[in-house]
Amino acid sequence: MYQYSPLEESKGEIRLLELHPGDSGKGIQCSLRHATLASTLEYTALSYTWGDPKNLKAIVVDGETLEVTANLFDALRHLRSLRKTQTFWVDAVCINQGDLGERSKQVLRMRDIYAFAKTVKVWLGPADDDDDCAAMALVKKLGAAVSDPEEALAQGFNEYEQAFMGIFEGAEPGVVRALGRLFKRPWWTRIWVVQELSLAKQQAAIVRCGEAAAPWLSFLIAAYAIESCWFVVDAIVSLVAPDDKVDAFNNGIRMAQCRRVDPTHPPFALLELLHQHRDCESTDPRDKVYGLLGLSGDAEDIGITPSYDQTPEEIFIDLFEKHVLATKSLDMICAVRFPRRPTNLPSWVPDWSVDQTVPGICINDRYVGGNDFAASPIAHFQRYAASGASLPQVSFSGMRMSAMGICFGRIASVGCVDEGMTFDDIESFGRADETGKSASESDTFNEWLNMVLDSPIWDDIAGRYGKEDVIDAFCRTMVGNRNNRMMRPPDQADTDPEAQRDDLDDTPSEYSETVDENGDDGKQAEEDDAMSVSSEDSVLFSPHEMLRMTIDGFRSSIQVAWGKRFAIFDSGHIGIVPEQARVGDVVAVLLGCTMPLLLRRNQGSVCSVLGECYVHGAMDGEVLQESAQEMLLLE
């Protein structure tokens, strides 16, 4: 078996793999050499997914055997030249995986390794059939349709939509389906590839699938092309595979959004990177954090350095505590999700090893230092501020955190879990039957709205929001009081024409409505021409018009409720809460946290964190003026 010689850290050494020439029928022969990492060093960095760690094959390094995963073996076999030796950097071979100390140090160098590489080659895996090769050609064709890829990736692809449409319509359905399958390859969901390709020289990066190759930027363009022509692409794919979902292109868009090609833009914030790539996979759960440090602009300030001597739980706890101290914010607690894998992780620490199956509500800073710089793509986002401008007052002791906060209500009633209102007939929302009960095509919407109309504490709800504004409060709660541009929908009294526009610039018709405490409808909203209303039903209101959104804008915004429940609190507040919520759970605002949290009291005064909430009327510091602060003990 191959024995590694140690790297000289003082010289900044890395190992490079010399891949010797050979044809496909011969074993893989290579050698390793040490080199000082510098921008002038010429090598190709390989980006691939390890695959099954138990499925191993042998290569020969300097005359000795070294086992690698079958996927890496296939990559080296396909990338090998027939005539010349090639120089690669490959993590599984160039880092001594059995030396935890070396792994920890070399992980910190991967940022420069991929940035300095002459080119980065992506290995998606062998081609499954001829359609995969044709799909790679389709990628190149879509890429060639764009005159300036970087400008289009920054400004949008509206001017290319017709060209994309023609290319898709001219392609064989099986090839279009194969293109979608390329984005489903395991490579796209590996955590390490995020920084590997974000830091690579974009114009020089190449994607390989079997013997076929395409430019990296063409793949990003192809992802946006599918998005802009989704209905056409979905219809084409359904001709040959009716059950196929055309959604994996989002993997390409996610990768495109984490590139920092403009050095004048601030670097990314670690917390936002953790959120954005939470669904990515890694063989080692510790890499869900370590794999993003190279892209993070605040990792050094936070004080996180790789250490494979620590358990995942120790790393997640250490990250939380250091993040609070460095950022003066408790917003990382908003990332708590269920289910949780480790059994010995405090409830207030997010389990980053678990996918984020339910979308979050909290709007995080994407960039270090905030988003208010020139040309920021999210400068218009309006963040929540449940704790105002307060700073966290916390202390840590083992598995417990003490935090100053305000408990301002308990759940009085809680509804069903939203399992997909966004796919229901949204135009039927607001329809009522002859008794005044909600009669839309969505069972979830009906249950949630009827909870309000029939609530035993209706007077408290009406007292908090105003009798005539309860329905408005309900509609705003459903979307977290944000449109799909993450901006607060205008109030009905707002006459500013710009405020009346959502992202699609549709201006809805005007209307008014009131609902009394018995659920009887007052003034009836103007009926939408597209809405079909039976003779027994009437339209109480139209949520998307009330919020001055288009149907598509409202459909997008209501996704924030997916996987969550609607709740009414004994304080008269209404809100969106985690699936685990039950009657009696407490809602609180912790100082330094932009979101209210749902807590469950355990024995004595100790509480567990269930997750973030949207509570209407408590998102801009209102409760700081209404209730007394207390020290909360969380475990």
Short mmCIF file of C-alpha atoms in Angstrom, two decimals, residues 228-584:
data_model
loop_
_atom_site.label_atom_id
_atom_site.label_comp_id
_atom_site.label_asym_id
_atom_site.label_seq_id
_atom_site.Cartn_x
_atom_site.Cartn_y
_atom_site.Cartn_z
CA SER A 228 -37.30 30.57 -18.51
CA CYS A 229 -38.95 27.95 -20.76
CA TRP A 230 -40.13 25.63 -18.01
CA PHE A 231 -43.67 25.04 -19.29
CA VAL A 232 -42.38 24.14 -22.75
CA VAL A 233 -39.59 21.91 -21.39
CA ASP A 234 -41.99 20.17 -19.01
CA ALA A 235 -44.43 19.49 -21.85
CA ILE A 236 -41.66 18.10 -24.06
CA VAL A 237 -40.33 15.81 -21.32
CA SER A 238 -43.84 14.56 -20.50
CA LEU A 239 -44.09 13.16 -24.04
CA VAL A 240 -41.50 10.49 -23.20
CA ALA A 241 -41.57 10.43 -19.39
CA PRO A 242 -44.86 11.70 -17.92
CA ASP A 243 -43.72 11.06 -14.34
CA ASP A 244 -40.39 12.91 -14.60
CA LYS A 245 -40.09 16.12 -12.59
CA VAL A 246 -38.32 18.96 -14.34
CA ASP A 247 -36.83 20.64 -11.28
CA ALA A 248 -33.17 19.66 -10.95
CA PHE A 249 -32.11 22.70 -13.02
CA ASN A 250 -32.38 24.61 -9.74
CA ASN A 251 -29.10 22.94 -8.79
CA GLY A 252 -27.43 24.87 -11.60
CA ILE A 253 -29.09 28.14 -10.62
CA ARG A 254 -28.01 27.65 -7.01
CA MET A 255 -24.43 27.23 -8.18
CA ALA A 256 -24.67 30.32 -10.39
CA GLN A 257 -25.91 32.44 -7.50
CA CYS A 258 -22.92 31.70 -5.28
CA ARG A 259 -20.26 32.84 -7.74
CA ARG A 260 -18.37 35.98 -6.74
CA VAL A 261 -17.08 37.11 -10.12
CA ASP A 262 -17.08 40.81 -9.24
CA PRO A 263 -14.27 41.44 -6.72
CA THR A 264 -15.90 44.75 -5.73
CA HIS A 265 -18.80 42.86 -4.19
CA PRO A 266 -18.42 41.86 -0.53
CA PRO A 267 -17.80 38.16 0.16
CA PHE A 268 -20.64 35.88 1.22
CA ALA A 269 -21.72 35.50 4.84
CA LEU A 270 -21.24 32.00 6.26
CA LEU A 271 -24.78 31.79 7.68
CA GLU A 272 -26.34 32.52 4.30
CA LEU A 273 -24.09 29.94 2.62
CA LEU A 274 -25.14 27.35 5.20
CA HIS A 275 -28.80 28.10 4.46
CA GLN A 276 -28.44 28.18 0.68
CA HIS A 277 -26.58 24.86 0.46
CA ARG A 278 -28.13 23.02 3.39
CA ASP A 279 -29.55 20.32 1.13
CA CYS A 280 -26.13 19.43 -0.26
CA GLU A 281 -24.56 16.13 0.73
CA SER A 282 -21.24 15.12 2.21
CA THR A 283 -19.73 11.82 3.27
CA ASP A 284 -18.61 13.46 6.51
CA PRO A 285 -21.27 15.64 8.24
CA ARG A 286 -18.53 18.00 9.45
CA ASP A 287 -17.96 18.99 5.85
CA LYS A 288 -21.41 20.59 5.69
CA VAL A 289 -19.66 23.47 7.48
CA TYR A 290 -16.04 23.03 6.41
CA GLY A 291 -16.93 22.74 2.73
CA LEU A 292 -18.20 26.35 2.68
CA LEU A 293 -15.45 28.10 4.62
CA GLY A 294 -13.50 28.91 1.46
CA LEU A 295 -16.40 31.03 0.15
CA SER A 296 -17.18 32.71 3.44
CA GLY A 297 -15.91 36.21 4.09
CA ASP A 298 -16.53 36.09 7.83
CA ALA A 299 -15.23 32.60 8.74
CA GLU A 300 -11.98 34.06 10.01
CA ASP A 301 -13.77 36.66 12.14
CA ILE A 302 -16.06 33.97 13.52
CA GLY A 303 -13.01 31.89 14.38
CA ILE A 304 -13.95 28.60 12.72
CA THR A 305 -11.07 26.45 11.54
CA PRO A 306 -11.36 22.82 10.40
CA SER A 307 -10.65 20.20 13.03
CA TYR A 308 -11.51 16.59 12.23
CA ASP A 309 -10.70 15.68 15.81
CA GLN A 310 -14.04 17.19 16.85
CA THR A 311 -17.42 15.47 16.52
CA PRO A 312 -20.13 17.07 14.32
CA GLU A 313 -22.06 18.01 17.46
CA GLU A 314 -19.04 19.76 18.96
CA ILE A 315 -18.47 21.65 15.72
CA PHE A 316 -22.11 22.78 15.42
CA ILE A 317 -22.19 24.00 19.05
CA ASP A 318 -18.84 25.76 18.70
CA LEU A 319 -19.98 27.41 15.45
CA PHE A 320 -23.19 28.69 17.07
CA GLU A 321 -21.47 30.22 20.09
CA LYS A 322 -18.73 31.84 18.03
CA HIS A 323 -21.21 33.12 15.44
CA VAL A 324 -23.27 34.89 18.12
CA LEU A 325 -20.19 36.53 19.61
CA ALA A 326 -18.74 37.59 16.25
CA THR A 327 -21.91 38.83 14.53
CA LYS A 328 -23.79 40.15 17.59
CA SER A 329 -26.83 38.31 16.27
CA LEU A 330 -28.88 35.28 17.35
CA ASP A 331 -30.24 34.65 13.86
CA MET A 332 -28.49 31.29 13.53
CA ILE A 333 -31.09 29.93 15.95
CA CYS A 334 -33.70 30.52 13.24
CA ALA A 335 -32.10 27.66 11.29
CA VAL A 336 -33.30 25.05 13.82
CA ARG A 337 -35.27 22.39 11.92
CA PHE A 338 -36.75 18.97 12.60
CA PRO A 339 -36.07 16.09 12.37
CA ARG A 340 -32.63 16.25 13.97
CA ARG A 341 -29.97 13.57 13.62
CA PRO A 342 -27.64 13.92 16.63
CA THR A 343 -29.25 13.00 19.93
CA ASN A 344 -26.94 15.11 22.09
CA LEU A 345 -27.35 18.46 20.35
CA PRO A 346 -29.06 21.30 22.28
CA SER A 347 -32.39 22.39 20.81
CA TRP A 348 -31.01 25.89 20.16
CA VAL A 349 -28.23 24.65 17.84
CA PRO A 350 -29.11 23.90 14.19
CA ASP A 351 -28.25 20.41 12.97
CA TRP A 352 -26.46 21.30 9.74
CA SER A 353 -26.14 17.63 8.79
CA VAL A 354 -29.89 17.41 8.07
CA ASP A 355 -31.46 18.68 4.85
CA GLN A 356 -33.74 21.69 5.00
CA THR A 357 -36.94 20.06 3.80
CA VAL A 358 -39.06 23.00 5.02
CA PRO A 359 -38.23 26.48 3.71
CA GLY A 360 -37.11 29.08 6.22
CA ILE A 361 -38.75 32.42 6.95
CA CYS A 362 -35.86 34.49 8.27
CA ILE A 363 -34.29 36.83 5.70
CA ASN A 364 -30.54 36.74 6.24
CA ASP A 365 -27.80 39.06 5.11
CA ARG A 366 -26.25 37.42 2.08
CA TYR A 367 -23.06 39.43 2.17
CA VAL A 368 -20.60 40.26 4.92
CA GLY A 369 -21.38 43.76 6.13
CA GLY A 370 -24.93 43.72 4.78
CA ASN A 371 -26.58 44.07 1.39
CA ASP A 372 -26.64 47.87 0.95
CA PHE A 373 -23.77 48.16 -1.53
CA ALA A 374 -24.08 49.31 -5.11
CA ALA A 375 -25.41 46.62 -7.46
CA SER A 376 -26.40 44.22 -4.66
CA PRO A 377 -28.93 41.81 -6.20
CA ILE A 378 -30.92 41.72 -2.95
CA ALA A 379 -30.55 45.31 -1.78
CA HIS A 380 -34.35 45.74 -1.90
CA PHE A 381 -35.00 42.84 0.52
CA GLN A 382 -36.82 44.03 3.63
CA ARG A 383 -35.64 42.06 6.65
CA TYR A 384 -37.71 41.33 9.73
CA ALA A 385 -36.75 42.97 13.02
CA ALA A 386 -38.76 41.28 15.76
CA SER A 387 -36.25 42.38 18.41
CA GLY A 388 -35.73 45.85 16.95
CA ALA A 389 -32.11 46.99 17.06
CA SER A 390 -31.35 45.10 20.26
CA LEU A 391 -28.20 43.05 20.77
CA PRO A 392 -28.22 39.53 22.20
CA GLN A 393 -27.73 39.07 25.92
CA VAL A 394 -26.65 35.45 26.21
CA SER A 395 -24.39 33.15 28.17
CA PHE A 396 -23.44 29.53 27.54
CA SER A 397 -22.93 26.72 29.99
CA GLY A 398 -22.47 23.27 28.49
CA MET A 399 -25.68 22.24 26.76
CA ARG A 400 -27.62 25.27 28.03
CA MET A 401 -27.96 28.83 26.82
CA SER A 402 -29.40 31.68 28.87
CA ALA A 403 -30.90 34.43 26.72
CA MET A 404 -32.80 37.60 27.53
CA GLY A 405 -36.15 37.71 25.79
CA ILE A 406 -39.86 38.38 25.94
CA CYS A 407 -42.58 35.72 26.06
CA PHE A 408 -45.74 37.31 24.68
CA GLY A 409 -48.23 34.52 24.03
CA ARG A 410 -49.20 30.85 24.07
CA ILE A 411 -50.80 28.89 21.26
CA ALA A 412 -54.56 28.80 21.82
CA SER A 413 -55.35 26.85 18.65
CA VAL A 414 -53.24 25.37 15.87
CA GLY A 415 -54.17 24.21 12.38
CA CYS A 416 -53.14 21.45 10.01
CA VAL A 417 -49.80 21.31 8.22
CA ASP A 418 -49.71 23.01 4.83
CA GLU A 419 -48.78 20.27 2.39
CA GLY A 420 -49.03 22.37 -0.75
CA MET A 421 -51.48 25.28 -0.84
CA THR A 422 -49.33 26.78 -3.58
CA PHE A 423 -50.53 23.97 -5.89
CA ASP A 424 -54.20 24.49 -5.06
CA ASP A 425 -56.69 26.68 -6.94
CA ILE A 426 -55.49 30.01 -5.58
CA GLU A 427 -58.16 31.91 -7.50
CA SER A 428 -60.75 30.21 -5.31
CA PHE A 429 -59.20 31.59 -2.11
CA GLY A 430 -61.63 33.96 -0.42
CA ARG A 431 -64.76 32.20 -1.64
CA ALA A 432 -67.44 31.64 1.04
CA ASP A 433 -70.48 29.39 1.28
CA GLU A 434 -73.97 30.45 2.33
CA THR A 435 -73.03 30.21 6.02
CA GLY A 436 -70.07 32.56 5.64
CA LYS A 437 -67.47 29.78 5.97
CA SER A 438 -64.45 29.57 3.68
CA ALA A 439 -65.29 27.44 0.63
CA SER A 440 -62.16 27.54 -1.52
CA GLU A 441 -60.73 24.52 -3.33
CA SER A 442 -58.00 24.26 -0.65
CA ASP A 443 -58.79 22.33 2.52
CA THR A 444 -55.80 23.93 4.26
CA PHE A 445 -56.86 27.47 3.41
CA ASN A 446 -60.41 26.72 4.52
CA GLU A 447 -59.32 25.29 7.87
CA TRP A 448 -56.93 28.15 8.60
CA LEU A 449 -59.36 30.93 7.71
CA ASN A 450 -62.27 29.28 9.54
CA MET A 451 -60.06 29.01 12.63
CA VAL A 452 -59.99 32.81 12.65
CA LEU A 453 -63.67 33.36 11.78
CA ASP A 454 -64.82 30.85 14.43
CA SER A 455 -62.17 31.57 17.04
CA PRO A 456 -63.37 31.68 20.67
CA ILE A 457 -60.99 34.63 21.12
CA TRP A 458 -62.23 36.55 18.06
CA ASP A 459 -62.56 39.68 20.15
CA ASP A 460 -58.86 39.50 21.07
CA ILE A 461 -57.88 39.05 17.40
CA ALA A 462 -60.15 41.89 16.28
CA GLY A 463 -58.87 44.05 19.13
CA ARG A 464 -55.28 43.53 18.06
CA TYR A 465 -55.63 44.07 14.33
CA GLY A 466 -58.88 46.00 14.06
CA LYS A 467 -62.16 44.35 13.23
CA GLU A 468 -62.09 45.41 9.59
CA ASP A 469 -58.42 44.45 9.12
CA VAL A 470 -58.46 40.86 10.40
CA ILE A 471 -58.73 39.37 6.91
CA ASP A 472 -55.92 41.62 5.72
CA ALA A 473 -53.79 40.38 8.65
CA PHE A 474 -54.66 36.79 7.75
CA CYS A 475 -53.60 37.22 4.12
CA ARG A 476 -50.35 38.89 5.12
CA THR A 477 -49.64 36.08 7.56
CA MET A 478 -50.00 33.47 4.84
CA VAL A 479 -47.12 35.03 2.87
CA GLY A 480 -45.06 36.26 5.81
CA ASN A 481 -46.04 39.82 4.82
CA ARG A 482 -43.55 39.71 1.94
CA ASN A 483 -44.06 39.46 -1.80
CA ASN A 484 -41.84 37.35 -4.03
CA ARG A 485 -39.31 40.19 -4.16
CA MET A 486 -39.08 39.93 -0.36
CA MET A 487 -40.70 43.34 0.06
CA ARG A 488 -43.63 44.22 2.29
CA PRO A 489 -46.90 44.37 0.30
CA PRO A 490 -48.34 47.90 0.41
CA ASP A 491 -51.16 48.79 2.76
CA GLN A 492 -54.55 49.20 1.15
CA ALA A 493 -54.43 52.89 1.99
CA ASP A 494 -51.14 53.30 0.13
CA THR A 495 -51.77 55.17 -3.12
CA ASP A 496 -48.15 55.21 -4.29
CA PRO A 497 -48.32 53.60 -7.75
CA GLU A 498 -44.85 52.10 -7.37
CA ALA A 499 -45.85 50.51 -4.06
CA GLN A 500 -48.78 48.83 -5.80
CA ARG A 501 -46.55 46.82 -8.09
CA ASP A 502 -45.12 43.41 -7.36
CA ASP A 503 -42.36 41.82 -9.41
CA LEU A 504 -44.60 41.32 -12.44
CA ASP A 505 -45.82 44.93 -12.50
CA ASP A 506 -49.49 43.97 -12.53
CA THR A 507 -51.85 46.46 -10.91
CA PRO A 508 -54.93 44.74 -9.47
CA SER A 509 -58.42 46.14 -9.38
CA GLU A 510 -59.55 48.08 -6.33
CA TYR A 511 -62.05 46.64 -3.90
CA SER A 512 -63.00 46.76 -0.24
CA GLU A 513 -64.32 44.23 2.24
CA THR A 514 -65.23 43.84 5.88
CA VAL A 515 -66.02 40.79 7.98
CA ASP A 516 -67.91 41.08 11.25
CA GLU A 517 -67.28 38.95 14.31
CA ASN A 518 -69.86 36.35 13.24
CA GLY A 519 -68.09 35.76 9.94
CA ASP A 520 -70.82 37.49 7.84
CA ASP A 521 -69.53 39.19 4.75
CA GLY A 522 -69.90 42.94 4.43
CA LYS A 523 -69.00 44.71 1.23
CA GLN A 524 -68.23 42.12 -1.37
CA ALA A 525 -65.01 42.32 -3.35
CA GLU A 526 -65.15 42.82 -7.08
CA GLU A 527 -65.18 39.43 -8.71
CA ASP A 528 -62.15 38.36 -10.71
CA ASP A 529 -63.17 37.52 -14.27
CA ALA A 530 -61.08 34.36 -14.09
CA MET A 531 -62.74 33.14 -10.90
CA SER A 532 -65.57 30.70 -11.24
CA VAL A 533 -68.10 31.08 -8.40
CA SER A 534 -71.02 28.73 -7.88
CA SER A 535 -74.52 30.04 -7.19
CA GLU A 536 -74.25 28.90 -3.57
CA ASP A 537 -70.87 30.61 -2.99
CA SER A 538 -69.79 34.23 -2.97
CA VAL A 539 -66.44 35.99 -2.95
CA LEU A 540 -65.55 37.57 0.37
CA PHE A 541 -62.14 38.76 -0.77
CA SER A 542 -59.26 38.02 -3.10
CA PRO A 543 -55.97 37.52 -1.20
CA HIS A 544 -53.67 38.33 -4.10
CA GLU A 545 -55.59 41.50 -4.95
CA MET A 546 -55.73 42.53 -1.30
CA LEU A 547 -51.94 42.30 -1.20
CA ARG A 548 -51.64 43.85 -4.67
CA MET A 549 -49.90 40.82 -6.11
CA THR A 550 -50.37 38.90 -9.32
CA ILE A 551 -51.62 35.34 -9.11
CA ASP A 552 -48.12 34.06 -9.89
CA GLY A 553 -46.56 36.41 -7.35
CA PHE A 554 -48.96 35.24 -4.64
CA ARG A 555 -48.42 31.59 -5.58
CA SER A 556 -44.69 32.07 -5.17
CA SER A 557 -44.98 33.98 -1.89
CA ILE A 558 -47.35 31.53 -0.22
CA GLN A 559 -44.68 28.83 -0.38
CA VAL A 560 -43.30 30.27 2.88
CA ALA A 561 -46.17 28.46 4.66
CA TRP A 562 -45.29 25.04 3.22
CA GLY A 563 -44.63 22.41 5.88
CA LYS A 564 -45.84 24.72 8.67
CA ARG A 565 -49.02 25.30 10.66
CA PHE A 566 -51.27 28.27 11.27
CA ALA A 567 -51.67 29.30 14.91
CA ILE A 568 -53.74 31.66 17.01
CA PHE A 569 -52.13 32.87 20.23
CA ASP A 570 -53.91 33.82 23.44
CA SER A 571 -52.48 37.33 22.95
CA GLY A 572 -54.71 37.75 19.89
CA HIS A 573 -51.79 37.36 17.49
CA ILE A 574 -51.95 35.03 14.51
CA GLY A 575 -48.95 33.43 12.83
CA ILE A 576 -47.16 30.64 10.99
CA VAL A 577 -45.40 28.14 13.27
CA PRO A 578 -43.32 24.94 12.89
CA GLU A 579 -44.99 21.59 12.22
CA GLN A 580 -44.10 20.41 15.77
CA ALA A 581 -46.25 23.14 17.35
CA ARG A 582 -49.04 22.26 19.73
CA VAL A 583 -51.48 24.09 21.99
CA GLY A 584 -49.70 25.63 24.96
#
